[in-house]
PDB file of C-alpha atoms in Angstrom:
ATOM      1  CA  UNK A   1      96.408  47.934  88.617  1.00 98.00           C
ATOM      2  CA  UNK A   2      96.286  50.970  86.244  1.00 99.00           C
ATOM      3  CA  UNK A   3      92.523  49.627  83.965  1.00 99.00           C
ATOM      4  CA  UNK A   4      92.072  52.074  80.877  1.00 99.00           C
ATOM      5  CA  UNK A   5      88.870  51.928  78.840  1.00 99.00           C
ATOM      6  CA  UNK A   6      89.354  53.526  75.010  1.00 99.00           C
ATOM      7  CA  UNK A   7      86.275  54.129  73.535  1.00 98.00           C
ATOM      8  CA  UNK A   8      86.136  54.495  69.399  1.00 98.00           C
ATOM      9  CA  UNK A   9      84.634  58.124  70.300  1.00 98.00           C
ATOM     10  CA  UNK A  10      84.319  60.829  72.485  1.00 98.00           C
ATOM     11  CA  UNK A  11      81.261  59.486  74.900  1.00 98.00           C
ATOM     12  CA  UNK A  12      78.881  60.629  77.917  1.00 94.00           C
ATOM     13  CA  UNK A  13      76.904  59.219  80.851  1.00 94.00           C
ATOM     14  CA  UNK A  14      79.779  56.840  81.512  1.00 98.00           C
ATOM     15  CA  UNK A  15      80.328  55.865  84.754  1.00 98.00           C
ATOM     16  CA  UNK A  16      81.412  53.077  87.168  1.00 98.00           C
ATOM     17  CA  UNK A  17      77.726  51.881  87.367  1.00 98.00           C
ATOM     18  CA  UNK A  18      78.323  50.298  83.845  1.00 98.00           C
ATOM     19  CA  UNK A  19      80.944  48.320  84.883  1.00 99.00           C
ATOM     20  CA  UNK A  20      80.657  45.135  86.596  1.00 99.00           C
ATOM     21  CA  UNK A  21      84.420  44.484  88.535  1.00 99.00           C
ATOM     22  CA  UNK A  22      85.083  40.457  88.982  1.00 99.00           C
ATOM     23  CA  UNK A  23      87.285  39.922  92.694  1.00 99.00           C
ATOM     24  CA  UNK A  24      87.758  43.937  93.068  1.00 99.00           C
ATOM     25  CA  UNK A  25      87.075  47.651  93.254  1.00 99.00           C
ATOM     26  CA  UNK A  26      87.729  50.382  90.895  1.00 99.00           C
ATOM     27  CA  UNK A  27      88.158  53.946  91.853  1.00 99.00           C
ATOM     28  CA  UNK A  28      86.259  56.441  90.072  1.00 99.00           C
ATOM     29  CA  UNK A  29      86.839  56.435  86.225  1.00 99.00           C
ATOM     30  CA  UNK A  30      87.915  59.943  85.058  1.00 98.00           C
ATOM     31  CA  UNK A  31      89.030  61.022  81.311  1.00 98.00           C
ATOM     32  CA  UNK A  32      91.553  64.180  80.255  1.00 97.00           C
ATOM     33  CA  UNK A  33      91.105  63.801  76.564  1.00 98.00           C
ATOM     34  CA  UNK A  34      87.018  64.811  76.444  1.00 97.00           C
ATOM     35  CA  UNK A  35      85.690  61.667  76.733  1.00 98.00           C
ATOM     36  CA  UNK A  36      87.731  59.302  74.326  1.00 98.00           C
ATOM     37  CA  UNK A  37      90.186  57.299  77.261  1.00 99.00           C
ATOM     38  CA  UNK A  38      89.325  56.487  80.869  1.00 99.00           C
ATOM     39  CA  UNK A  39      91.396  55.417  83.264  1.00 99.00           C
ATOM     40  CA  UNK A  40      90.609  53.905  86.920  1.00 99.00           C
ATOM     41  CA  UNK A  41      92.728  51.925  89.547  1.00 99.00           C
ATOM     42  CA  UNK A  42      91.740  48.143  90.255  1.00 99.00           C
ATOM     43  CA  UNK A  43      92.108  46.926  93.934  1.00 99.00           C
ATOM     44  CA  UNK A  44      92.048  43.294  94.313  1.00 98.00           C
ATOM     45  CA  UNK A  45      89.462  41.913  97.121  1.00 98.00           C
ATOM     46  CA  UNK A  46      91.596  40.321  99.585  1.00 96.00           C
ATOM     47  CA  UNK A  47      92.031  36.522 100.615  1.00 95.00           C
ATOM     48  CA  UNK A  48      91.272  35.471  96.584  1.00 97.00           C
ATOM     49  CA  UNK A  49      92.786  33.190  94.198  1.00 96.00           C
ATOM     50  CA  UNK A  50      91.018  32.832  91.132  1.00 98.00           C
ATOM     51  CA  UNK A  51      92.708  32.858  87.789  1.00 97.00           C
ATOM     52  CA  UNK A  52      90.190  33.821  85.461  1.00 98.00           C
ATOM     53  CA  UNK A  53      88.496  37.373  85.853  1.00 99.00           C
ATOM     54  CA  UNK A  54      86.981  40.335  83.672  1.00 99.00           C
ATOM     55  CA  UNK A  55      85.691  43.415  83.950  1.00 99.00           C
ATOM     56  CA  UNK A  56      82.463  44.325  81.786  1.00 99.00           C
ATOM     57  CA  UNK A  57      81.365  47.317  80.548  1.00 99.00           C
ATOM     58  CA  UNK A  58      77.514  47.652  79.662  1.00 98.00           C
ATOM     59  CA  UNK A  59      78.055  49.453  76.805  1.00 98.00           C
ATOM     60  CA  UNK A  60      73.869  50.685  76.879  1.00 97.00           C
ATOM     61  CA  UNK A  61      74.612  53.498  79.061  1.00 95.00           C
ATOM     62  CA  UNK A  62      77.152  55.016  77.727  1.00 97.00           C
ATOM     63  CA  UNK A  63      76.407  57.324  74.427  1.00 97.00           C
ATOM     64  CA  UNK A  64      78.538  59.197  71.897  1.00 97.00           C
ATOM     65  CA  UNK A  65      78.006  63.334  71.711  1.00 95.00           C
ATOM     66  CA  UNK A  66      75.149  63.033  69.142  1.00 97.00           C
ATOM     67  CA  UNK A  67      73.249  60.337  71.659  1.00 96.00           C
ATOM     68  CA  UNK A  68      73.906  57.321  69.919  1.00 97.00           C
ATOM     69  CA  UNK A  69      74.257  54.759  72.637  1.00 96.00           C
ATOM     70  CA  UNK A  70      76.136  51.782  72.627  1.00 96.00           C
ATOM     71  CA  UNK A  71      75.559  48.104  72.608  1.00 97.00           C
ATOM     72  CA  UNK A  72      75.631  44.739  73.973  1.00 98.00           C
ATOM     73  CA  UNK A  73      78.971  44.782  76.958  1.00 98.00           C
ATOM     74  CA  UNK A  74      82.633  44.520  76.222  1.00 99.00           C
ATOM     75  CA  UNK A  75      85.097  42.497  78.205  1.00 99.00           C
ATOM     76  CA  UNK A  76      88.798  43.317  79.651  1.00 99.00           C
ATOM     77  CA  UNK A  77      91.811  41.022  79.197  1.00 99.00           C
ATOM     78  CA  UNK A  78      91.391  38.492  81.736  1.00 99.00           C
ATOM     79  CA  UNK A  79      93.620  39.095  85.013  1.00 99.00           C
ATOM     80  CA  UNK A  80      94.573  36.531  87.573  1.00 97.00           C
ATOM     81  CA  UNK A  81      93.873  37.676  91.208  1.00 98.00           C
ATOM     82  CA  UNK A  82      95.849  35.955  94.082  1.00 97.00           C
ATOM     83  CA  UNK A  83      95.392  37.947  97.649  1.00 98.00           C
ATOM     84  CA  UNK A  84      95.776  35.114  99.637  1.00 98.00           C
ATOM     85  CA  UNK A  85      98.713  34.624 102.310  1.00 97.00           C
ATOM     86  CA  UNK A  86     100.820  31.041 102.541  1.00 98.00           C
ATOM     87  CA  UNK A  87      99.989  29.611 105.813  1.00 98.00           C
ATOM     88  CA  UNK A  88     101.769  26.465 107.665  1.00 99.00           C
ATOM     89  CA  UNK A  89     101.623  23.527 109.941  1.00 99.00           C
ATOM     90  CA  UNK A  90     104.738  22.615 111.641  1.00 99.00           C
ATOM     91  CA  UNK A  91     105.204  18.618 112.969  1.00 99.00           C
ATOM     92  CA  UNK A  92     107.727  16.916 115.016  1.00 99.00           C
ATOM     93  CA  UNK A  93     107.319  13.222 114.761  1.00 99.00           C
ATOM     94  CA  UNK A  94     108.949  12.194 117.944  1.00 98.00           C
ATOM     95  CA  UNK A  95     107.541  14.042 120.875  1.00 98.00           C
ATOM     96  CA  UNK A  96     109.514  12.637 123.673  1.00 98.00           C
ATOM     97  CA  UNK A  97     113.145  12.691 122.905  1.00 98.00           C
ATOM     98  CA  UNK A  98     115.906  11.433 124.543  1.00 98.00           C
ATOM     99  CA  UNK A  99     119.496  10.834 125.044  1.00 98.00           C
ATOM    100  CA  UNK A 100     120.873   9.676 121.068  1.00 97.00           C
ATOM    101  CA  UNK A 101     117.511  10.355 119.510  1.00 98.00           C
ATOM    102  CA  UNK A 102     116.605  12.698 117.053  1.00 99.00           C
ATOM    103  CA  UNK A 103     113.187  13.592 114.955  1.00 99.00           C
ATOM    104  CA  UNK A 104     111.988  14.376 111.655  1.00 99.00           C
ATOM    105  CA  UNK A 105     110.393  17.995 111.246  1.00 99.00           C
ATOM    106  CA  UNK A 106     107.697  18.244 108.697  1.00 99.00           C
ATOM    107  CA  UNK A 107     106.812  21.748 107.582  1.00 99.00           C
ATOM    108  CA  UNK A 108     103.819  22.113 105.190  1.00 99.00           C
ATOM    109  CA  UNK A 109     102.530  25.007 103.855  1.00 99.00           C
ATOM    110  CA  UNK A 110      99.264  25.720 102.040  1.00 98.00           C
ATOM    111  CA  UNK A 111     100.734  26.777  98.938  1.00 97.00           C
ATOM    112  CA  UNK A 112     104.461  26.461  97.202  1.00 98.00           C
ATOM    113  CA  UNK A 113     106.419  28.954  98.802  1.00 98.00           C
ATOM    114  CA  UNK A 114     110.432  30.431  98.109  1.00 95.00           C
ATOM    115  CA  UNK A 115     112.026  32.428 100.430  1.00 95.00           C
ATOM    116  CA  UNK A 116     112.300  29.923 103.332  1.00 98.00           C
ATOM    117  CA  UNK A 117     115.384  28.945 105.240  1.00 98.00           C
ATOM    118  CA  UNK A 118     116.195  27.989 109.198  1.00 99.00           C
ATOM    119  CA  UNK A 119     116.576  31.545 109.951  1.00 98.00           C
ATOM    120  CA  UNK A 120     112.280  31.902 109.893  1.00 99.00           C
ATOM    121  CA  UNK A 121     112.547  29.556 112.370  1.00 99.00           C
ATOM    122  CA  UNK A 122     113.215  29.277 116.262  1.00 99.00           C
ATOM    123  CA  UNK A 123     114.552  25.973 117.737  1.00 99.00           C
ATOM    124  CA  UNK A 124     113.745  25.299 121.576  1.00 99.00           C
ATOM    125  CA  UNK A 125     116.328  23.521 122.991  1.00 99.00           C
ATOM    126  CA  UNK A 126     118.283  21.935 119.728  1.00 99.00           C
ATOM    127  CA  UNK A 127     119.195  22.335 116.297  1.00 99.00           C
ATOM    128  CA  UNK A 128     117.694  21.778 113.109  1.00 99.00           C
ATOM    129  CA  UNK A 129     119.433  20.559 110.224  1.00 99.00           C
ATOM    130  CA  UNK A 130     118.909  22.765 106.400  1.00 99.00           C
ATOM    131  CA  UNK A 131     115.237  22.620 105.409  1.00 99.00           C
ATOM    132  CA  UNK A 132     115.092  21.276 102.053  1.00 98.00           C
ATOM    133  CA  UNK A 133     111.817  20.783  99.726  1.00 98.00           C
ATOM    134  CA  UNK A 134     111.032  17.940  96.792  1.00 97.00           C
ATOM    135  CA  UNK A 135     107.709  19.098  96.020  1.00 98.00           C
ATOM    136  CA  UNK A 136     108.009  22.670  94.408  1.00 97.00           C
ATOM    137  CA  UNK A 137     108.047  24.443  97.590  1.00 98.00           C
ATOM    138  CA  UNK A 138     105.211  23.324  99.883  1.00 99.00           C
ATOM    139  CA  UNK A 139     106.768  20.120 102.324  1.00 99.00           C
ATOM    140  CA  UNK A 140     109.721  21.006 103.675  1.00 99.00           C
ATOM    141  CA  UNK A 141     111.444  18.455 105.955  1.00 99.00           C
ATOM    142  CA  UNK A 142     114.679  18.884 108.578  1.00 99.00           C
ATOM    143  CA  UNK A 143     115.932  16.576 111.290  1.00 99.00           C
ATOM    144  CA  UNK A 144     115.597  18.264 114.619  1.00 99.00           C
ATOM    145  CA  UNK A 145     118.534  16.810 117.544  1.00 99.00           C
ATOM    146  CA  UNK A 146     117.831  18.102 120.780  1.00 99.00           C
ATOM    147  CA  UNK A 147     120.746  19.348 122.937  1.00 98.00           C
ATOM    148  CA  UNK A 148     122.398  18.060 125.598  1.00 98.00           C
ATOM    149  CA  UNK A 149     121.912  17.876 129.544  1.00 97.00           C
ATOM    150  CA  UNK A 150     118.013  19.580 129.156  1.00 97.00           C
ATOM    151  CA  UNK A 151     114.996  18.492 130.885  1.00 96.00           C
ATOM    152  CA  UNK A 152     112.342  20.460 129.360  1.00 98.00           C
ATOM    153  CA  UNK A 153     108.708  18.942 128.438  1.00 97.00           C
ATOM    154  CA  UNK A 154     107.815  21.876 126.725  1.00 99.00           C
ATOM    155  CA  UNK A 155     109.406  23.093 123.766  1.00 99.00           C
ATOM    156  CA  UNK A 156     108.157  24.105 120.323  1.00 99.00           C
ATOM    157  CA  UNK A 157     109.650  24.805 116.680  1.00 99.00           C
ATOM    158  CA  UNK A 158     108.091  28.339 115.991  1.00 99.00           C
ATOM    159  CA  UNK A 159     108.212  30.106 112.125  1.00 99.00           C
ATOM    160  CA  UNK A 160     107.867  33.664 111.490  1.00 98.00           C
ATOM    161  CA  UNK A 161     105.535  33.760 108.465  1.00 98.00           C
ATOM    162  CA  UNK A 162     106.472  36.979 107.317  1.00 97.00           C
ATOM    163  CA  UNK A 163     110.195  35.581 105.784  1.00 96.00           C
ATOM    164  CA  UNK A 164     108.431  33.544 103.168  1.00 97.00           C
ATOM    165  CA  UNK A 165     106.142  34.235 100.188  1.00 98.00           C
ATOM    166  CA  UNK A 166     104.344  32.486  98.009  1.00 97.00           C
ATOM    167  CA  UNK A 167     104.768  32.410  93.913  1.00 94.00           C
ATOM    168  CA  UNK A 168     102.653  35.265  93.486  1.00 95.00           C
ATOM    169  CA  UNK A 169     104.281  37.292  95.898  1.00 96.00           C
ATOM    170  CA  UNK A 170     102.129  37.399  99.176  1.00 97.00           C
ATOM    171  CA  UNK A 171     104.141  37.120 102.169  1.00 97.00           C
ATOM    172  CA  UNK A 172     103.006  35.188 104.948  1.00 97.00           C
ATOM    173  CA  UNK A 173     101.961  36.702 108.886  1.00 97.00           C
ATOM    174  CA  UNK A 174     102.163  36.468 112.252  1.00 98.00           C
ATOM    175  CA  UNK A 175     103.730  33.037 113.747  1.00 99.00           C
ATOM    176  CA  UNK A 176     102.853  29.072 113.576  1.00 99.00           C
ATOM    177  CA  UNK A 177     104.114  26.599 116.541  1.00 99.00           C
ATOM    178  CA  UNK A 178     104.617  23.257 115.948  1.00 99.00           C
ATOM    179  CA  UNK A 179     103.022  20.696 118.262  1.00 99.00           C
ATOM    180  CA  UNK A 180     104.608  20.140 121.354  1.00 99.00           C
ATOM    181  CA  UNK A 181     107.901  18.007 122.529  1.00 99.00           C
ATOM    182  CA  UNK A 182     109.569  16.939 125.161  1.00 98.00           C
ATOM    183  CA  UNK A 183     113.206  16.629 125.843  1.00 98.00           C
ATOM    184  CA  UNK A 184     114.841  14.486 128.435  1.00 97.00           C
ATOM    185  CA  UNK A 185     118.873  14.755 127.425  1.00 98.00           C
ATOM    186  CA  UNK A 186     119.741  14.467 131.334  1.00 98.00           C
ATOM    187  CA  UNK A 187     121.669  10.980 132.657  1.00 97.00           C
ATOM    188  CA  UNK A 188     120.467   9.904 135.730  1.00 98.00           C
ATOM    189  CA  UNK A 189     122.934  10.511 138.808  1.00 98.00           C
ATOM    190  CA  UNK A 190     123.369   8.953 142.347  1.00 99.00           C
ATOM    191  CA  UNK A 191     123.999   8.808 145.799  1.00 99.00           C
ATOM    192  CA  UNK A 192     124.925   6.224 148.057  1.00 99.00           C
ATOM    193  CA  UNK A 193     125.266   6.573 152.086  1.00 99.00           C
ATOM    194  CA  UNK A 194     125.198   4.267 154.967  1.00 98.00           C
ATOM    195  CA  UNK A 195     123.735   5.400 158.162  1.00 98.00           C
ATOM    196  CA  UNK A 196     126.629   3.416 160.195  1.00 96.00           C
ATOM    197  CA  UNK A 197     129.839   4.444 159.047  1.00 96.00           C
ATOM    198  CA  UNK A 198     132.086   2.004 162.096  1.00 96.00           C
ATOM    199  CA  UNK A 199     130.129  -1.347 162.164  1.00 96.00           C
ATOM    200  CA  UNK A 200     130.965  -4.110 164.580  1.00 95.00           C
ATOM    201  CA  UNK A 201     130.368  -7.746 164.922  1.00 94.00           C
ATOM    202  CA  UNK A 202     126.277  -8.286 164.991  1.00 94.00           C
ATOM    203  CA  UNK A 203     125.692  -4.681 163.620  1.00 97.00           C
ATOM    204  CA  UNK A 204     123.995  -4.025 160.049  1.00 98.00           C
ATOM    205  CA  UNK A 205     123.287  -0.383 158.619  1.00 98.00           C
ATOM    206  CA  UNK A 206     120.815   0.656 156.451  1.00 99.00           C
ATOM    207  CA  UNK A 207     122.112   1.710 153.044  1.00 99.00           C
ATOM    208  CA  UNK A 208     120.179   4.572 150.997  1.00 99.00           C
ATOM    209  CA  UNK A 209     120.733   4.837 147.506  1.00 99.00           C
ATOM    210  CA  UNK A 210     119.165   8.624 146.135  1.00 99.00           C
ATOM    211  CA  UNK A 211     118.880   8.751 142.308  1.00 99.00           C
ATOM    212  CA  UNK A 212     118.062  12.154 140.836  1.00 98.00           C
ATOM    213  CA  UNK A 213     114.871  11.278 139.008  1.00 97.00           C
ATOM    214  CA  UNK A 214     113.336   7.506 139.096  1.00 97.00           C
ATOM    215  CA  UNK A 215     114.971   5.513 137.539  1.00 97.00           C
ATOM    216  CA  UNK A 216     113.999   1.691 136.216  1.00 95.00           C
ATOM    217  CA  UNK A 217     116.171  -1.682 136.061  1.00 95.00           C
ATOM    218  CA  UNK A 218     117.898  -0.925 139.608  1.00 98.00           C
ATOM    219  CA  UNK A 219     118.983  -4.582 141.174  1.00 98.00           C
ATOM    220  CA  UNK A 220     121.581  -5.740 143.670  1.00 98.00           C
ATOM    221  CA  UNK A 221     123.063  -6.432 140.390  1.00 98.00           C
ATOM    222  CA  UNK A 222     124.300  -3.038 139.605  1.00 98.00           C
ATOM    223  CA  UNK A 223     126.582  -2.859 143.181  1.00 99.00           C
ATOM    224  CA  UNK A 224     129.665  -4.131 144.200  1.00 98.00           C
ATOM    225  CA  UNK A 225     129.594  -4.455 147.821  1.00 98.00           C
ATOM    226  CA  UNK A 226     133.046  -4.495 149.789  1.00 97.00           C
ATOM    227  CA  UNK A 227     132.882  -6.817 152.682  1.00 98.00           C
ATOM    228  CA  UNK A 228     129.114  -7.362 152.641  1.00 97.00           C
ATOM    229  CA  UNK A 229     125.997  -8.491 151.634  1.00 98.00           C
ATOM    230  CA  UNK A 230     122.740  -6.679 150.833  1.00 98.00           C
ATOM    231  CA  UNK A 231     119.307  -7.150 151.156  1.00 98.00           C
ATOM    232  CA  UNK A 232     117.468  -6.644 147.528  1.00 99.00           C
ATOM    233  CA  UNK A 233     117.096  -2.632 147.222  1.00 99.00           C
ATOM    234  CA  UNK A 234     113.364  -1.774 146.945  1.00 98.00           C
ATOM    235  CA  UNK A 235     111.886   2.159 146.099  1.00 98.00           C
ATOM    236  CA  UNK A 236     108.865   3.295 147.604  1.00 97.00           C
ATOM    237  CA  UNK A 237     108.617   6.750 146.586  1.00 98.00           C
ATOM    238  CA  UNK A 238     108.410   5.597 142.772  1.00 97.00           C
ATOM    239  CA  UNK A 239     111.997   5.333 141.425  1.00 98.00           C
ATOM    240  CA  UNK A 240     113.777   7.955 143.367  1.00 99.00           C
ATOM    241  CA  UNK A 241     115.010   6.899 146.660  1.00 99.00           C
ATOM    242  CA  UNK A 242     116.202   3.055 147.307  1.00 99.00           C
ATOM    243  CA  UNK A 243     116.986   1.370 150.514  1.00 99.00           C
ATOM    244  CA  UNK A 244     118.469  -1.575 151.599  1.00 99.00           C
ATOM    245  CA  UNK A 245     120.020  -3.309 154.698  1.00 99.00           C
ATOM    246  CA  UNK A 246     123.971  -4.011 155.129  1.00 98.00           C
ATOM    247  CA  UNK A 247     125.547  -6.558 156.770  1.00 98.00           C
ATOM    248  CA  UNK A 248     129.199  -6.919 157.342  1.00 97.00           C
ATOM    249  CA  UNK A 249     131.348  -9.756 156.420  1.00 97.00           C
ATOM    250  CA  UNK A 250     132.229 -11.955 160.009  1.00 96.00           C
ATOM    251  CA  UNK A 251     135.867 -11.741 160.395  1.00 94.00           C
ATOM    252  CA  UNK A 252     137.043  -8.526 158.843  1.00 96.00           C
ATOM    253  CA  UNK A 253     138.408  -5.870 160.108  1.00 96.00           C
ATOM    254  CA  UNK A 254     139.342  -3.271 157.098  1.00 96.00           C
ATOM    255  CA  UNK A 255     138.526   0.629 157.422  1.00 96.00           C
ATOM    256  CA  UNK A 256     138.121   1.579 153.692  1.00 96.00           C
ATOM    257  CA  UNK A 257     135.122  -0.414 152.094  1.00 97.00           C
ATOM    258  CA  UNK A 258     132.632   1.353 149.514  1.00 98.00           C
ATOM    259  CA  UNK A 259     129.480   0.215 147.785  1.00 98.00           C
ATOM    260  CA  UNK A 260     130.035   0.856 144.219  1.00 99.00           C
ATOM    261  CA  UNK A 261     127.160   1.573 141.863  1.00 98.00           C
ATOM    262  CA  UNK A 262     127.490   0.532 137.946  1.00 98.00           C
ATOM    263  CA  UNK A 263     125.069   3.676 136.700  1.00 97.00           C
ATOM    264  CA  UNK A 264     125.518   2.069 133.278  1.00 96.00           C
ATOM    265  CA  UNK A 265     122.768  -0.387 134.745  1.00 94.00           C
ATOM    266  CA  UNK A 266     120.265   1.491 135.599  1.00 97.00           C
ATOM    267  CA  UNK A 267     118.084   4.306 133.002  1.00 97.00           C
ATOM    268  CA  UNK A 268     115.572   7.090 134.105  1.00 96.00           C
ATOM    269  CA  UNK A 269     112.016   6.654 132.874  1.00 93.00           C
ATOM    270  CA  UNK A 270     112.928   8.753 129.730  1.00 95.00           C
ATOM    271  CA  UNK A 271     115.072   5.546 128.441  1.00 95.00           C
ATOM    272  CA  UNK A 272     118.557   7.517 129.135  1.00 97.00           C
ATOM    273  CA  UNK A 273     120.921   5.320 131.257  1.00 96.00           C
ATOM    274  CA  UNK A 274     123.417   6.489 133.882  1.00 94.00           C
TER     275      UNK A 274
END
């Protein structure tokens, strides 16, 4: 800022030393009209907000052309210094979403801000809906859904700081992530084979069920088994692969016959069902 200082005469000896600058430098002060008006530039100190500041002039060493020197000090206008940049915290309530869910987004900044829509922001795998504030400017809140078929445990919300400002003008810098999230949006698949595909009076096979990821609530329940019965299926690898022993009906003879699975019945550990 342009600072003038008018004195009620033509004076000498006046430099910067007499002046005492409150959040802020001054360049040199320098007169054209013999010593009645000087003029300097104010630089604010940087990462400040204070609202009340003055600059003082000691008016001692300063004197007029006959060597009368002044008195006392004489104050500025007061000025209002804010240097400091908006910063943020980004939150996502639910870090483990699944199939159907969505989560609340929470953005808070230090300060009210303007300037901020979903284009300052990058989405990992899903959408956000329009950030909207009730507070002046400083909580903003969206509802993140995540997108379909993804299997991704990490994934972050991330807001380029330099789209927004705050009131008194400073834009923001650099980046802020959000805490982490996971996304499981993936249905759980399966395969079903028998090792004996031609079985004959006193014969069983052993029946392998292969889901793609554990999965939890599997029973005998969940199959329909043509011309058969099955032992219970049991997993020993955690979830994943299920086995089971099948034994023919006595008294049939029929060449198409398939285990059916009901994937409705059984969900991966995530909570998304087949």
């Amino acid at each position: 800022s342009l600072v003038t200082i008018t004195f009620s005469e033509a004076v000498s000896g006046f430099t910067n030393a007499d002046l005492t600058i409150a959040n802020g430098t001054l360049s040199a002060v320098s007169s054209s009209d013999g010593g009645i008006t000087w003029t300097a530039t104010f630089t604010p100190t940087a990462s400040i907000t204070d609202t009340t500041n003055l600059i003082t002039l000691d008016n001692t060493g300063v004197a007029d052309l006959v060597g009368n020197a002044g008195s006392g000090t004489t104050d500025s206008n007061n000025y209002a210094v804010d240097t400091v940049r908006p910063t943020a915290t980004i939150v996502v309530a639910d870090t483990a979403l699944r199939i159907g869910e969505t989560s609340l987004v929470t953005i808070t900044f230090s300060e009210a801000v303007s300037g901020f829509t979903n284009a300052d922001l990058t989405i990992a795998n899903g959408t956000l809906s329009a950030v909207s504030s009730s507070d002046g400017g400083i909580t903003w809140t969206a509802t993140f859904t995540p997108s379909a078929s993804i299997n991704d445990t990490t994934n972050l919300i991330t807001l380029d700081n330099t789209g927004i400002a705050d009131l008194a003008g400073n834009a923001g810098s650099g980046t802020t992530d959000s805490n982490n999230y996971a996304i499981d949006t993936v249905r759980p698949t399966a395969t079903i084979v028998l090792a004996d595909t031609t079985l004959a009076a006193g014969e069983t096979s052993l029946v392998t069920i292969t889901f793609s990821e554990a999965v939890s609530g599997f029973t005998n329940a969940d199959l329909t088994i043509a011309n058969g019965t099955l032992t219970a299926v049991s997993s020993s690898d955690g979830g994943i692969t299920w086995t089971a022993t099948f034994t023919p009906t006595v008294g049939v003879s029929d060449p198409s016959n398939v285990i059916t699975l009901n994937n409705t019945g059984v969900a991966d550990l995530a909570g998304n069902t087949g």
